[in-house]
Amino acid sequence: MIKLILTAFTMTALLSAAAAAGDAGSKDAKVTLVYEHQLPNVTGKSMKGVLVEYGPGGFSSAHTHPNSAFIYATVLEGAIRSQVNDGPVKVYKAGESFSEMPGDRHGVSENASKTKSAKLLAVFVVDSSQKELTFPIKK
């Protein structure tokens, strides 16, 4: 009986470790639309809030946003390394913010830490008809 319990415990531990290793291997940011509202005083425009969560060492691939999008991003937790267009790579800490203009390229967007999580809230003002908010940059 004890051997059966130990075997079950060992199998559970191995399966849990394998699942955790699979989760740890994913470095892509988790992106969630958390707010969407048409602007009543600007016909055809909406405000959309996007929560971007980076695990330790997490990142978003180089990307652009719709040509109609103005973006204001605030770091909620941790620190984010960011580069817009050909500007310098900067690190923004919790409470700091940056913006992106229509047509900007976001070449670097990543967690500045390999050990702690980071989060940012990106608020878009964009054409209401625009559904996709991020487009990968093809190299």
Coordinates of C-alpha atoms in Angstrom, one line a residue, residues 6 9 11 21 32 40-41 49 51 62 70 77 80 84 88 92 108 111 123-124 128 138:
L6 CA 4.7 6.6 -3.1
F9 CA 3.0 10.7 -5.4
M11 CA 3.9 10.3 -10.8
A21 CA 8.3 23.3 -17.4
T32 CA -6.2 40.7 -22.8
P40 CA -19.5 59.7 -27.8
N41 CA -17.9 63.0 -28.9
G49 CA -7.8 49.1 -22.9
L51 CA -3.6 44.5 -20.3
A62 CA 8.4 43.4 -32.9
F70 CA -2.7 56.5 -30.6
E77 CA 3.9 46.2 -12.1
I80 CA 9.3 47.0 -19.1
V84 CA 9.7 52.8 -30.4
P88 CA 16.7 54.5 -27.6
Y92 CA 9.9 52.0 -17.7
V108 CA 11.4 46.0 -28.3
N111 CA 10.0 42.3 -19.3
V123 CA -5.0 52.4 -23.8
F124 CA -5.7 52.8 -27.5
S128 CA -14.0 51.8 -34.0
K138 CA 8.0 40.8 -40.9

